[in-house]
Each structure stands twice: as structure tokens, then as C-alpha cells.
Short mmCIF file of C-alpha atoms and ligand atoms in Angstrom, two decimals:
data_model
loop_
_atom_site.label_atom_id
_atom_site.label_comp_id
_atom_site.label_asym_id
_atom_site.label_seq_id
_atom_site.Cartn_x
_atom_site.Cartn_y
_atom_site.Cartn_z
CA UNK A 6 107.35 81.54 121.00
CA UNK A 7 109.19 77.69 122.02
CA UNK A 8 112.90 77.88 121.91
CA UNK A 9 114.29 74.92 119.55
CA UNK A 10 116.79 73.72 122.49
CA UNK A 11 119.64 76.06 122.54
CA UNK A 12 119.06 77.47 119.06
CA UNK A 13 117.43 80.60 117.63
CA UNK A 14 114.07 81.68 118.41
CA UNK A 15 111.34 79.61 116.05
CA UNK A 16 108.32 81.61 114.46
CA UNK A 17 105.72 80.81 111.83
CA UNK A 18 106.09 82.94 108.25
CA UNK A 19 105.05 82.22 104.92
CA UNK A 20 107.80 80.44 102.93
CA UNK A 21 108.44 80.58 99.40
CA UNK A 22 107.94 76.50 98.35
CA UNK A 23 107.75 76.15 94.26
CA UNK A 24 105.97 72.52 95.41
CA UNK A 25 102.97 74.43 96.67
CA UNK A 26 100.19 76.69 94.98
CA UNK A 27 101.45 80.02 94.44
CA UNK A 28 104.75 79.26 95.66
CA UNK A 29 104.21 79.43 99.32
CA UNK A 30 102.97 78.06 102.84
CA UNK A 31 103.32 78.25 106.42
CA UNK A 32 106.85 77.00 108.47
CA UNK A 33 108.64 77.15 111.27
CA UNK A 34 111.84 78.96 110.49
CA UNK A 35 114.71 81.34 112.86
CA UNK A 36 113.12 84.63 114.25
CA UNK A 37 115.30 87.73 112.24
CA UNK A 38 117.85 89.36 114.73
CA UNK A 39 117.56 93.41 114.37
CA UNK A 40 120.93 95.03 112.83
CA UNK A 41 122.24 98.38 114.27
CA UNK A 42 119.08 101.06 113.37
CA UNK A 43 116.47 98.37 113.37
CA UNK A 44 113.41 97.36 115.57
CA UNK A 45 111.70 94.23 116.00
CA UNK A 46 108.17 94.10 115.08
CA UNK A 47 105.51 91.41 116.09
CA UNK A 48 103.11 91.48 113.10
CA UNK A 49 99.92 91.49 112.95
CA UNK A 50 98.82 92.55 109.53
CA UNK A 51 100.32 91.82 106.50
CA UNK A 52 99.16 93.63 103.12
CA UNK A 53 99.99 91.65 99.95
CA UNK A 54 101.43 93.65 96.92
CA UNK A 55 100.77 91.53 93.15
CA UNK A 56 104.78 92.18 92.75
CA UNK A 57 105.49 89.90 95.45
CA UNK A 58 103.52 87.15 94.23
CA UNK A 59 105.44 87.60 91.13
CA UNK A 60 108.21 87.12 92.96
CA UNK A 61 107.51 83.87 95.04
CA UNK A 62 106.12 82.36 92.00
CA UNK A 63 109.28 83.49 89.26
CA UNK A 64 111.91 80.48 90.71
CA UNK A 65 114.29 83.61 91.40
CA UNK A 66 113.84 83.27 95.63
CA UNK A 67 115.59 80.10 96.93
CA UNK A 68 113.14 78.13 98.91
CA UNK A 69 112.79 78.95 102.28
CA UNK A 70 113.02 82.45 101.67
CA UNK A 71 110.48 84.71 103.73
CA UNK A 72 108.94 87.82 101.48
CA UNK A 73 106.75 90.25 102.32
CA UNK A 74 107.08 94.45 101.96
CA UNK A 75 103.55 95.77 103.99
CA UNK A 76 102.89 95.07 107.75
CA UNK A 77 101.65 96.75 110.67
CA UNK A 78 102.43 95.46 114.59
CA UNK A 79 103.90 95.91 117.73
CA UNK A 80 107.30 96.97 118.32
CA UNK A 81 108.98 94.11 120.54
CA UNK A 82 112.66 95.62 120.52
CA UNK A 83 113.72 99.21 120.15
CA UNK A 84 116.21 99.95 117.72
CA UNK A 85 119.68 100.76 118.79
CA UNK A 86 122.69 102.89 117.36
CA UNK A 87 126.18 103.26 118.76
CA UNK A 88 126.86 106.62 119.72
CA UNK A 89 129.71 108.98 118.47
CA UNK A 90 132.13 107.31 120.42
CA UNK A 91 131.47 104.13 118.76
CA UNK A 92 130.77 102.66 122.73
CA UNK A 93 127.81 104.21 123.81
CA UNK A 94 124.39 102.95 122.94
CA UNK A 95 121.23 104.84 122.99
CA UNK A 96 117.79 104.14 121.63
CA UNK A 97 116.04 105.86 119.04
CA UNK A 98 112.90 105.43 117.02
CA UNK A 99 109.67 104.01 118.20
CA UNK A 100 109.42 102.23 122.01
CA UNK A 101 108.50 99.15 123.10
CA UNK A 102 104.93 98.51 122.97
CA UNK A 103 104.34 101.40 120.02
CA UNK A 104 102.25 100.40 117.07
CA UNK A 105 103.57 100.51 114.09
CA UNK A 106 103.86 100.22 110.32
CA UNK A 107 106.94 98.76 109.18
CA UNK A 108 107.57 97.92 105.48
CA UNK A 109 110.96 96.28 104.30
CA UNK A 110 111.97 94.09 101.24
CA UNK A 111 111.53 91.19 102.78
CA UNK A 112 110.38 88.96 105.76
CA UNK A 113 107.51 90.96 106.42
CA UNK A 114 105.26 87.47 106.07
CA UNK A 115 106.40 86.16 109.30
CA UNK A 116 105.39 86.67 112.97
CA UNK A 117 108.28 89.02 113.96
CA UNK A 118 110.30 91.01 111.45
CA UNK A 119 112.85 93.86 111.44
CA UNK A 120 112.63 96.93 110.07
CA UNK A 121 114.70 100.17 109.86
CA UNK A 122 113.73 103.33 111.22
CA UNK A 123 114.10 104.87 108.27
CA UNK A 124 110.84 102.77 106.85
CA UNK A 125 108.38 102.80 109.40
CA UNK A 126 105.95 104.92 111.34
CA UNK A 127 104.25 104.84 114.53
CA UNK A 128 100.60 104.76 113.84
CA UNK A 129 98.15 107.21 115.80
CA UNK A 130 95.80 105.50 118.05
CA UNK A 131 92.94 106.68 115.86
CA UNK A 132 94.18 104.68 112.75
CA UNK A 133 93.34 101.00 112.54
CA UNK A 134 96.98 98.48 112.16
CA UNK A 135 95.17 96.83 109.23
CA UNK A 136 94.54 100.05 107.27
CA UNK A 137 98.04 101.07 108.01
CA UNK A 138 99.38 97.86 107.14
CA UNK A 139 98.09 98.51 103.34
CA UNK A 140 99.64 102.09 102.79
CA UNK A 141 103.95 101.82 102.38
CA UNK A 142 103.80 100.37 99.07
CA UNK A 143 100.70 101.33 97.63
CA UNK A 144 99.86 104.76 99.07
CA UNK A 145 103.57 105.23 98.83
CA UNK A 146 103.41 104.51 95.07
CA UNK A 147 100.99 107.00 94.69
CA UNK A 148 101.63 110.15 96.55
CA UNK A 149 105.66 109.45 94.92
CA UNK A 150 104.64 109.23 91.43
CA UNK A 151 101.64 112.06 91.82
CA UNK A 152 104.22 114.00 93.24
CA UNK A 153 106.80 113.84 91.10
CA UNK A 154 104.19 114.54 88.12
CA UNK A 155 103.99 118.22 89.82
CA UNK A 156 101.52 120.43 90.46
CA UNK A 157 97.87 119.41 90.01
CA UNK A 158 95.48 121.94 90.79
CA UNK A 159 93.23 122.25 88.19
CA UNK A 160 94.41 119.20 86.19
CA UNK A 161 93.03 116.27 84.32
CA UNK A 162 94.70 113.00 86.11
CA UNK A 163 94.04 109.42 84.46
CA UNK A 164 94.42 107.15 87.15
CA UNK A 165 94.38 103.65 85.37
CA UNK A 166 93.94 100.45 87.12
CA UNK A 167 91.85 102.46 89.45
CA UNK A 168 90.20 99.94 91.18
CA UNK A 169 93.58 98.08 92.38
CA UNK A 170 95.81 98.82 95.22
CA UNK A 171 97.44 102.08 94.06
CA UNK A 172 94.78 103.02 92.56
CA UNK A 173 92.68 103.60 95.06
CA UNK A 174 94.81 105.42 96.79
CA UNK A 175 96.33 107.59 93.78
CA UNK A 176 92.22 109.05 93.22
CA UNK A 177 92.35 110.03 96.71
CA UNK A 178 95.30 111.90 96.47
CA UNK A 179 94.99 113.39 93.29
CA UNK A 180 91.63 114.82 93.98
CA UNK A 181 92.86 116.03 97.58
CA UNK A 182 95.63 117.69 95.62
CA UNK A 183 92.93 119.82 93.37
CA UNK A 184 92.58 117.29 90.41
CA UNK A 185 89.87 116.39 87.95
CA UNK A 186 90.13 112.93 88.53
CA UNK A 187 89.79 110.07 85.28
CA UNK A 188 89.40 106.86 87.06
CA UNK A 189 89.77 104.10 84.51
CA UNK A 190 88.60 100.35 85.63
CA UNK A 191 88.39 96.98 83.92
CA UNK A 192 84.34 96.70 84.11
CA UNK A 193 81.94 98.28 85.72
CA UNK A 194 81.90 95.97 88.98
CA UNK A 195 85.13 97.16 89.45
CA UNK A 196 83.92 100.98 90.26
CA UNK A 197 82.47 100.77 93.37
CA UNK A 198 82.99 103.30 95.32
CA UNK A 199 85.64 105.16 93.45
CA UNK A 200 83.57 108.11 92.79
CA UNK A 201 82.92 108.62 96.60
CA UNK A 202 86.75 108.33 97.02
CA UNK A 203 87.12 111.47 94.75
CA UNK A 204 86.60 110.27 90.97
CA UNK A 205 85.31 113.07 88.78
CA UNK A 206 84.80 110.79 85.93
CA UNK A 207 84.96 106.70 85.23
CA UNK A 208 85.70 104.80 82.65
CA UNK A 209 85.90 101.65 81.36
CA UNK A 210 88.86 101.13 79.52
CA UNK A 211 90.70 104.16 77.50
CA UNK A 212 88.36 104.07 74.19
CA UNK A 213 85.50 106.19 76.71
CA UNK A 214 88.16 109.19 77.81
CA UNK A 215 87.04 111.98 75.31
CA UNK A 216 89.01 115.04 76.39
CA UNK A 217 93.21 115.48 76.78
CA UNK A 218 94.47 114.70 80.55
CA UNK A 219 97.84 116.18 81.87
CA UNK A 220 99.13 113.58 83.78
CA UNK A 221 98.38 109.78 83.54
CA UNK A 222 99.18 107.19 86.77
CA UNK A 223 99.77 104.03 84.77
CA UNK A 224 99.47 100.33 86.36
CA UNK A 225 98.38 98.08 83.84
CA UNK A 226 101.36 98.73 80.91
CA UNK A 227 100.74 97.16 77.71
CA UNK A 228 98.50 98.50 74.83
CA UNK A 229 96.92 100.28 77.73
CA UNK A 230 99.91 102.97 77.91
CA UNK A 231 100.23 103.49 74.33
CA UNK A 232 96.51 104.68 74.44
CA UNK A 233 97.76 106.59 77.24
CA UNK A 234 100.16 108.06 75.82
CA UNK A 235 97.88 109.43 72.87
CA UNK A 236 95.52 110.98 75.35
CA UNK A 237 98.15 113.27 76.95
CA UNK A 238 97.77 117.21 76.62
CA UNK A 239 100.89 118.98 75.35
CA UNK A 240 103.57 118.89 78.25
CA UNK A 241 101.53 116.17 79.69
CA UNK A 242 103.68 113.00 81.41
CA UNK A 243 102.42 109.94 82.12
CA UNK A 244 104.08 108.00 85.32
CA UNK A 245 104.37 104.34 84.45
CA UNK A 246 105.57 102.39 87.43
CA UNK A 247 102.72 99.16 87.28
CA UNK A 248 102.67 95.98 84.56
CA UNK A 249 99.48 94.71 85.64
CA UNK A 250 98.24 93.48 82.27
CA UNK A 251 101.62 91.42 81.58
CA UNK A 252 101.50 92.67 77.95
CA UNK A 253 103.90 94.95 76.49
CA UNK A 254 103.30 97.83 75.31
CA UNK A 255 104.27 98.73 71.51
CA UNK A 256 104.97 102.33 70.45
CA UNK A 257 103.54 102.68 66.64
CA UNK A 258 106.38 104.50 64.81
CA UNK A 259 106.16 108.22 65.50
CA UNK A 260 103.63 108.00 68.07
CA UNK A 261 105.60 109.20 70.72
CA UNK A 262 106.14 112.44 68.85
CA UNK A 263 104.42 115.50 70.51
CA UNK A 264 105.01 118.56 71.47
CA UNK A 265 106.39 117.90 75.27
CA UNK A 266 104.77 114.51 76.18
CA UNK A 267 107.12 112.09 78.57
CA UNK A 268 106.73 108.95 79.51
CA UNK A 269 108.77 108.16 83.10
CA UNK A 270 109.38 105.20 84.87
CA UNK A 271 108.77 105.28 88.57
CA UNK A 272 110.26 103.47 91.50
CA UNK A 273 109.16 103.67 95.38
CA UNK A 274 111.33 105.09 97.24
CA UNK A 275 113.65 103.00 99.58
CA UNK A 276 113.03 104.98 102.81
CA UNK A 277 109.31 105.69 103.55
CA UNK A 278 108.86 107.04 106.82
CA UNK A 279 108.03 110.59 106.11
CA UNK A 280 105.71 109.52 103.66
CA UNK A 281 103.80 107.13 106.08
CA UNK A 282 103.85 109.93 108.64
CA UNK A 283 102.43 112.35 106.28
CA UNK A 284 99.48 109.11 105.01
CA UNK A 285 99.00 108.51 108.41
CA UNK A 286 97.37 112.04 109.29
CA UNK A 287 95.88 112.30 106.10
CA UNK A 288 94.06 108.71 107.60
CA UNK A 289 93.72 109.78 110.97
CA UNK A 290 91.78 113.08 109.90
CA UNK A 291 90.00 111.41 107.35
CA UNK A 292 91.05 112.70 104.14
CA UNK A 293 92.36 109.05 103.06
CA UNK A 294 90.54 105.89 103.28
CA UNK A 295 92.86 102.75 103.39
CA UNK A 296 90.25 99.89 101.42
CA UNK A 297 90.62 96.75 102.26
CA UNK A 298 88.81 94.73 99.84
CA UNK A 299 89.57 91.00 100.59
CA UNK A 300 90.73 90.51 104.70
CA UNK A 301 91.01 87.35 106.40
CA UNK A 302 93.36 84.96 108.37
CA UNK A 303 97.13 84.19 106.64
CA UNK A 304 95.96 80.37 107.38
CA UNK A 305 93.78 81.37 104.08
CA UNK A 306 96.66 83.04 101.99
CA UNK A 307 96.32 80.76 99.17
CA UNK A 308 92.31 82.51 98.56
CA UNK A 309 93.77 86.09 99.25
CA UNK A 310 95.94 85.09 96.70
CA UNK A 311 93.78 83.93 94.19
CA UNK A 312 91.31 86.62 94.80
CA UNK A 313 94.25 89.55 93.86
CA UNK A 314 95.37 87.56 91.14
CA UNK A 315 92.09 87.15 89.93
CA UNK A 316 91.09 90.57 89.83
CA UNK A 317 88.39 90.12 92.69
CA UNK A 318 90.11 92.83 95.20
CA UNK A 319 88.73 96.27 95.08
CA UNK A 320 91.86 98.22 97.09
CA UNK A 321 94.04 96.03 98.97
CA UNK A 322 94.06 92.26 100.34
CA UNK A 323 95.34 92.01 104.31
CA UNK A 324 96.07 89.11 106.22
CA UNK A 325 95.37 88.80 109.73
CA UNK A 326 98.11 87.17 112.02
CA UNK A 327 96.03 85.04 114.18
N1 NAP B 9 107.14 100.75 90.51
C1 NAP B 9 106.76 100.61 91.77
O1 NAP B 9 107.45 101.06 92.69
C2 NAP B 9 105.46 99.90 92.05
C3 NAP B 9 104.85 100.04 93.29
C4 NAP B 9 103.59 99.46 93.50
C5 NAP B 9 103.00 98.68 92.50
N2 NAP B 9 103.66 98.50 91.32
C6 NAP B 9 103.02 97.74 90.23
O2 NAP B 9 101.86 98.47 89.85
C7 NAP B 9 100.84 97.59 89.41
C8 NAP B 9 99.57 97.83 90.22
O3 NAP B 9 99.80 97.50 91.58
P1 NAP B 9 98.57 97.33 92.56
O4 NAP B 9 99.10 97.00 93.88
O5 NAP B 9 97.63 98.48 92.42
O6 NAP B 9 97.89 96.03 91.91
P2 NAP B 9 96.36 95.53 92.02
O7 NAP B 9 95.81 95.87 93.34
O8 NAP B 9 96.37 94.11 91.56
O9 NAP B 9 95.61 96.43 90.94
C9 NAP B 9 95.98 96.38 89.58
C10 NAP B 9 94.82 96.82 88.74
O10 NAP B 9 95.20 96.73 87.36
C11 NAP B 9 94.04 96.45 86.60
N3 NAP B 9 94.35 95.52 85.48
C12 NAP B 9 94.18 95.82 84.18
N4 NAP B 9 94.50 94.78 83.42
C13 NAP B 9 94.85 93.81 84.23
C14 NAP B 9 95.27 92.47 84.01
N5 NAP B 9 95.39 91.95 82.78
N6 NAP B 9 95.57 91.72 85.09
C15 NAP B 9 95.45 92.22 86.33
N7 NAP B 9 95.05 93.49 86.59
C16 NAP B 9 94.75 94.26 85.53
C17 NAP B 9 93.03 95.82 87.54
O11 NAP B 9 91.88 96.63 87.47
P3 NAP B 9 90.57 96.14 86.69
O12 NAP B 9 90.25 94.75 87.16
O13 NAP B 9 89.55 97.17 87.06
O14 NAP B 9 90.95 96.18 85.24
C18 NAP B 9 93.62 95.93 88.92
O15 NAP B 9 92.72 96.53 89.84
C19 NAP B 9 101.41 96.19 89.55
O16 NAP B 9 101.98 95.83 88.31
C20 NAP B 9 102.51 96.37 90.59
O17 NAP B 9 103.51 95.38 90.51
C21 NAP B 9 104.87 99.10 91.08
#
């Protein structure tokens, strides 16, 4: 890594740059100093999310700005935290050398990043650093809002946008959990696989589900909800937390009347680390398979990025720091 004469550290990282497609390219920029409860992590897998695409490309990020949620690496620097006294320093969290997954809300798209301790995991020597990379926000999104729809043993889960990011992962879970899985997917292409990760059923689009489900994992939003919505059980709930189609969704009066339907919102949770503990066995003893449908050097972001956009990613897109 060259020093820039007595100044901070350079790295490379994906920018955000409105000039250039998608909003971003590669650049030189300052190496992140770790805060108190934070390691450093040299990355070497970054897993892209559609969200933060959204993001570079919505004028909201100054330029410059270095995004990125997903990675998995090295720990360079042990995190640090002053003792009781205020004086005293010890370490904690994951050592030198220790592979990790780290996820953050930004500068994850750069050669070294920080991350708290709170948010990462060290991976098992058993689990690939790419597969790991892909599971804080996606698997994350799914075991959260699966969870929080409650027990599912011997339920009917819709999983739509099945063939996505979270989706993937939420059929896998919701099956492990005892589920009758509904696995709903733009076109057939999109499928594959999906009933060897634990699909009981698949559809394509809502008009082909013909029986009541209990609980609905929605990522696509729009007129795809409302149908949703109508294909809940009594005391069914649907957990909306995705907007994939970009179309809103519109509630014909009085169809949201029913005897105990809800509709919640869900949001990933801010500290992920015994979630990517608990993902991470569920990986290493192959229960969970992280799919990696699109994986290639972040020289070639701009492709990765058309290919998620584009609908051409069956699971999750990584980048490989080279
Ligand atoms: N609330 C949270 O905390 C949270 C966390 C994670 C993700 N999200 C959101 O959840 C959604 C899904 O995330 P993801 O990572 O699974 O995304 P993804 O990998 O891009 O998958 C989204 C899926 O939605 C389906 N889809 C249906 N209509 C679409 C359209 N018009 N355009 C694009 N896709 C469409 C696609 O499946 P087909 O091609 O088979 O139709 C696609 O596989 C995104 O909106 C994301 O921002 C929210």
C-alpha cells in the first residue's frame, strides 16, 4: 500500500462518480482509521446489495463517497476498547490474521475497511470468504423477517422474488425451519435450482398460487403485494421489507379487511454478529448454500452491475478484490 508522502495511507475503492455508468469507479482515496470497538479488515470479497446501487445512482451520496454493506477478508488490526479505568487498553474481538465477514453501512467497496465487532464474524475454515461475503444483508434479511413472522412448522411460506438475493436464502431457511415452501419467480429461467434449495412448490408470478399461505416474504412491492396480501390465510402476515419492482403498490378499498391479516415493514437489524455466527454453521454443516450467481473481478463492476440490475443474477453477485 504506497504512502502519499507524509499523508494517510492510499487504497483503491469504488467511488460514487454521477459522471460515470452507474455512478461509480475505481480511485485512490485515504485508508479508514478504526474507532474505539472496530477492526480493520483487508477485503477480499465484496457482495453487492440492489439497495446500494440505488443509492450511488440517487445524487443523495456526495461524490467521493465509498459504499458498500457485504465483505469478507482478513483482519489487519484488532479492535481495541479502553478498559474500566478509562487508561487501560485491551483487545477484543477477532485477531490478526482471522478471516472474517464484516458488513457496515458503508466503505465496504474499498481495499481495507472498518467494521465493529458488533457486525462481524469470524468465518470457520470450512466456509469459503466469498460465500460469507454474500450472507449479512441478505441471509440476514431473511432469517430476521422469517423470524419475526414466528413459528413455521407446518406452514405455507410465499417467498417472492425467490430467485434474488434474499430469496434464495429465505427458501432455505424457511424449509429448514419446517415450512411448505411457495417460491415465486419472474419466469421460468429464473427457477433453477430453487427446488433443490428446499422449494415445495414454484411459481411464476402470484396468478398460479391456488391455496391460502400463512406468511408471505415480500421483495418485489408493487401490485405484487396487494396479490399478496389477498392470498394470506386468516392471521396470516406478510413481511414486506424489498421494492424490487419500483411500482407501488395500491390497496383497493376494503381489501385489507380480514379477519387478522398484517402487513409489516421490516428492517435489518443494525448489529449482525450473532446472526452471521448462527449462518455461518448453518454453511459450514451444510444446511445453507450461499449462491453466487454472477462472480468476477471489481475491475468488472460496471457488468456485475448490469447483470443484478438486469435481472440476470440467480442469488447474489460478488466481486473479487484482485
Ligand atoms: N428492508 C431491508 O432491510 C432489506 C434488506 C435486503 C434487501 N432489501 C430489498 O429487498 C429487495 C430484494 O433484495 P435482493 O437483494 O434479494 O435483490 P435481488 O437479488 O435483485 O432480487 C430481487 C428479485 O426480485 C424480483 N423482481 C420482481 N420484479 C422485479 C423488477 N421489476 N425488477 C427487479 N427485480 C424484480 C427478481 O426476480 P425475478 O427476476 O425472478 O422476477 C429478483 O430476483 C430489494 O428491493 C432490496 O433493496 C431490503
Amino acid at each position: 500500500m504506497p504512502r502519499s508522502g507524509y499523508g494517510p495511507l492510499m487504497m483503491r475503492a469504488l467511488i460514487v462518480d454521477p459522471t460515470r455508468p452507474h455512478a461509480m469507479r475505481l480511485a485512490n482515496v485515504p485508508q479508514p482509521l478504526p474507532k474505539h470497538g472496530q477492526v480493520l479488515v483487508e477485503v477480499r470479497h465484496i457482495a453487492l446489495n440492489p439497495f446500494e446501487i440505488h443509492l450511488a445512482t440517487s445524487g443523495r451520496l456526495p461524490p467521493h463517497w465509498v459504499l458498500g454493506w457485504d465483505t469478507a477478508g482478513i483482519v489487519v488490526a484488532a479492535a481495541h476498547d479502553p478498559g474500566e479505568s478509562g487508561r487501560v487498553w485491551g483487545e477484543y474481538g477477532p485477531s490478526i490474521g482471522d478471516r472474517v465477514v464484516a458488513h457496515g453501512r458503508r466503505g465496504g467497496w474499498a481495499q481495507r475497511r472498518t467494521a465493529t465487532v458488533d457486525n462481524l464474524a469470524v468465518v470457520p475454515d470450512a466456509v469459503d470468504l466469498a460465500a460469507a461475503a454474500t450472507l449479512p444483508v441478505a441471509a440476514g434479511t431473511a432469517l430476521g423477517a422469517l423470524r419475526e413472522a414466528g413459528a413455521l412448522l407446518g406452514k405455507r411460506v410465499l417467498v417472492t422474488g425467490a430467485s434474488g438475493g434474499v430469496g434464495r436464502f429465505a427458501v432455505q431457511l424457511a424449509a429448514l425451519a419446517g415450512a411448505f415452501v411457495v417460491a415465486s419467480v419472474g419466469c421460468e429461467a429464473r427457477s433453477r435450482g430453487l427446488r433443490e434449495l428446499g422449494a415445495g412448490e414454484i411459481v411464476v408470478g402470484l396468478d398460479e398460487v391456488t391455496e391460502p399461505v400463512h406468511v408471505v416474504l415480500d421483495a418485489v412491492g408493487g401490485h405484487q403485494l396487494v396479490q399478496a396480501f389477498g392470498l394470506l390465510a386468516p392471521g396470516g402476515v406478510i413481511q414486506s421489507f424489498g421494492g424490487s419492482s419500483g411500482e407501488p403498490a395500491v390497496f383497493p378499498p376494503y381489501s385489507t379487511a380480514g379477519p387478522g391479516k398484517s402487513l409489516r415493514s421490516f428492517e435489518l437489524s443494525p448489529a449482525l454478529a450473532d446472526d452471521l455466527i448462527f449462518l455461518l454453521g448453518l454453511v459450514e454443516e451444510g444446511s445453507l448454500t450461499a449462491e453466487i450467481g454472477w462472480r468476477g473481478p471489481w475491475e468488472r463492476h460496471e457488468e456485475a452491475v448490469n447483470a443484478l440490475l438486469t435481472r440476470r443474477v440467480n442469488g447474489k453477485a460478488v466481486l473479487d478484490i484482485t
